[in-house]
Amino acid sequence: MEIKKVKLTKDNLCKIKEMDDTFYKRDNLDLDWYLERYKDKNGAVLLLDEDKCVGYIVSVPIRKELYDAITNGVIVNDVQVSPKMFINNSLYYYIVSCVVLDDYRERGYGSKMLEMILRDKKRYCALTVSDGGYHLANKYMNFKMNVYRNVNVFIKNNE
């Protein structure tokens, strides 16, 4: 098993989309949605089992306005976030998504990936939509509020 930081190239976005298609209970988004949303300057942490991607966390630099909208409960769904709010460099970061495939859960991989992300001196925010995401964020970040059913806001200030 290997955990590594990568750029969001088309190849890496294909891997992430493939995992999203099996994890999220929504209409599958097409690859163009990912390519329009993320730039190759944006980063992710991938969990690799040999050549197979079995987990990831995407974290992107964002405008302060988006950080404020998320942390104040105005935005409660990642699909609502305009890619125009993602920028090249910022003190504010949005942890967009974390997925670990079923066969690789409960082994600490999500924790290791999140620890790698949170090492940087930034301000982070995240929305959780699953029990696993809630427990992971609660372990490393500060709970701010419940905004809708199982959607919760977490923040972490590493400045």
Coordinates of C-alpha atoms in Angstrom, one line a residue:
M1 CA 0.0 0.0 0.0
E2 CA 1.2 3.5 -0.9
I3 CA -0.1 6.9 0.0
K4 CA 1.1 9.7 -2.2
K5 CA 0.3 13.3 -3.1
V6 CA -0.5 13.9 -6.7
K7 CA -1.8 16.6 -9.0
L8 CA -5.3 16.3 -10.4
T9 CA -4.3 15.2 -13.9
K10 CA -6.9 13.7 -16.3
D11 CA -5.6 10.2 -15.4
N12 CA -5.9 10.8 -11.6
L13 CA -9.4 12.3 -12.1
C14 CA -10.5 9.2 -14.0
K15 CA -9.4 7.1 -11.0
I16 CA -11.3 9.4 -8.6
K17 CA -14.4 9.4 -10.7
E18 CA -14.4 5.6 -10.9
M19 CA -14.4 5.4 -7.0
D20 CA -17.0 8.2 -6.8
D21 CA -19.3 6.2 -9.1
T22 CA -19.3 3.3 -6.7
F23 CA -19.5 5.3 -3.5
Y24 CA -21.9 8.3 -3.9
K25 CA -25.6 7.6 -4.2
R26 CA -26.4 10.2 -6.9
D27 CA -26.5 10.4 -10.6
N28 CA -23.0 9.7 -11.8
L29 CA -21.2 12.8 -13.0
D30 CA -19.4 12.6 -16.3
L31 CA -15.6 13.0 -16.6
D32 CA -16.1 16.5 -18.1
W33 CA -17.6 17.7 -14.9
Y34 CA -14.4 16.7 -13.1
L35 CA -12.1 18.2 -15.8
E36 CA -14.0 21.5 -15.7
R37 CA -14.0 21.6 -11.9
Y38 CA -10.4 20.7 -11.1
K39 CA -7.2 22.0 -12.6
D40 CA -3.9 20.0 -12.7
K41 CA -2.5 22.5 -10.2
N42 CA -5.1 21.2 -7.6
G43 CA -3.9 18.3 -5.5
A44 CA -5.1 15.0 -4.0
V45 CA -3.8 12.2 -1.9
L46 CA -4.2 8.8 -3.4
L47 CA -4.2 5.4 -1.6
L48 CA -2.7 2.9 -4.0
D49 CA -2.8 -0.9 -3.9
E50 CA -0.1 -1.6 -6.5
D51 CA -1.5 0.3 -9.5
K52 CA -5.1 0.3 -8.3
C53 CA -6.4 3.4 -6.7
V54 CA -8.5 2.4 -3.6
G55 CA -8.9 5.7 -1.8
Y56 CA -8.4 9.4 -2.1
I57 CA -8.8 12.8 -0.5
V58 CA -9.1 15.9 -2.6
S59 CA -8.2 19.3 -1.0
V60 CA -8.2 22.5 -3.0
P61 CA -7.3 26.1 -2.3
I62 CA -10.4 28.3 -2.2
R63 CA -11.4 31.9 -2.0
K64 CA -12.2 33.2 1.5
E65 CA -15.8 33.8 0.4
L66 CA -16.2 30.1 -0.2
Y67 CA -14.6 29.2 3.1
D68 CA -17.0 31.6 4.9
A69 CA -20.0 30.2 3.0
I70 CA -19.2 26.6 3.9
T71 CA -18.3 27.3 7.5
N72 CA -21.4 29.3 8.0
G73 CA -23.7 26.6 6.6
V74 CA -24.7 28.5 3.4
I75 CA -23.4 25.8 1.1
V76 CA -24.3 22.2 2.2
N77 CA -23.5 20.2 -0.9
D78 CA -20.2 20.0 -2.8
V79 CA -22.0 20.0 -6.2
Q80 CA -23.2 23.5 -5.3
V81 CA -19.6 24.8 -5.2
S82 CA -18.6 26.7 -8.3
P83 CA -15.1 25.8 -9.6
K84 CA -14.5 29.6 -10.0
M85 CA -14.1 29.6 -6.2
F86 CA -11.1 27.2 -6.5
I87 CA -7.9 29.3 -6.9
N88 CA -4.2 28.5 -7.4
N89 CA -3.0 29.5 -3.9
S90 CA -4.7 30.4 -0.7
L91 CA -4.6 30.2 3.1
Y92 CA -8.1 28.6 2.9
Y93 CA -8.6 25.0 1.7
Y94 CA -11.7 22.9 1.2
I95 CA -11.4 19.2 1.7
V96 CA -13.8 18.3 -1.1
S97 CA -14.1 14.5 -0.7
C98 CA -12.6 11.5 1.0
V99 CA -13.4 8.0 -0.2
V100 CA -11.9 4.7 0.7
L101 CA -13.3 1.6 -1.0
D102 CA -15.1 -0.9 1.3
D103 CA -12.4 -3.6 1.3
Y104 CA -9.8 -1.1 2.6
R105 CA -11.8 0.6 5.4
E106 CA -11.2 0.2 9.1
R107 CA -7.4 0.0 8.5
G108 CA -6.4 3.6 9.3
Y109 CA -5.8 4.6 5.7
G110 CA -8.3 7.5 5.8
S111 CA -6.5 8.8 8.9
K112 CA -3.1 8.6 7.3
M113 CA -4.3 10.4 4.2
L114 CA -6.0 13.2 6.2
E115 CA -2.9 13.6 8.4
M116 CA -0.9 14.1 5.2
I117 CA -3.3 16.9 4.0
L118 CA -3.5 18.7 7.4
R119 CA 0.3 19.0 7.8
D120 CA 0.3 22.3 5.8
K121 CA -0.2 25.6 7.6
K122 CA -3.6 26.4 6.2
R123 CA -7.2 26.9 7.3
Y124 CA -9.3 23.9 6.3
C125 CA -13.0 23.3 6.1
A126 CA -15.0 20.1 5.2
L127 CA -18.6 19.0 4.8
T128 CA -19.2 15.4 5.9
V129 CA -22.0 13.3 4.4
S130 CA -21.3 9.9 5.8
D131 CA -20.8 8.3 9.2
G132 CA -17.2 7.4 8.3
G133 CA -16.5 11.0 7.1
Y134 CA -18.0 12.4 10.3
H135 CA -15.8 10.2 12.5
L136 CA -12.7 10.9 10.5
A137 CA -13.2 14.7 10.5
N138 CA -14.2 14.6 14.2
K139 CA -10.9 12.9 15.0
Y140 CA -8.7 15.6 13.3
M141 CA -10.8 18.7 12.9
N142 CA -13.1 20.8 15.0
F143 CA -16.9 20.2 14.7
K144 CA -18.6 23.5 13.9
M145 CA -22.2 22.7 13.2
N146 CA -24.8 20.3 11.7
V147 CA -26.3 22.0 8.7
Y148 CA -28.7 19.4 7.2
R149 CA -29.5 15.9 8.2
N150 CA -26.2 14.1 8.1
V151 CA -24.3 17.1 6.7
N152 CA -21.8 18.6 9.2
V153 CA -19.2 21.4 8.9
F154 CA -15.7 20.9 10.3
I155 CA -12.9 23.3 10.4
K156 CA -9.2 23.1 11.2
N157 CA -6.9 26.1 11.6
N158 CA -3.2 25.2 11.2
E159 CA -1.8 28.7 11.1

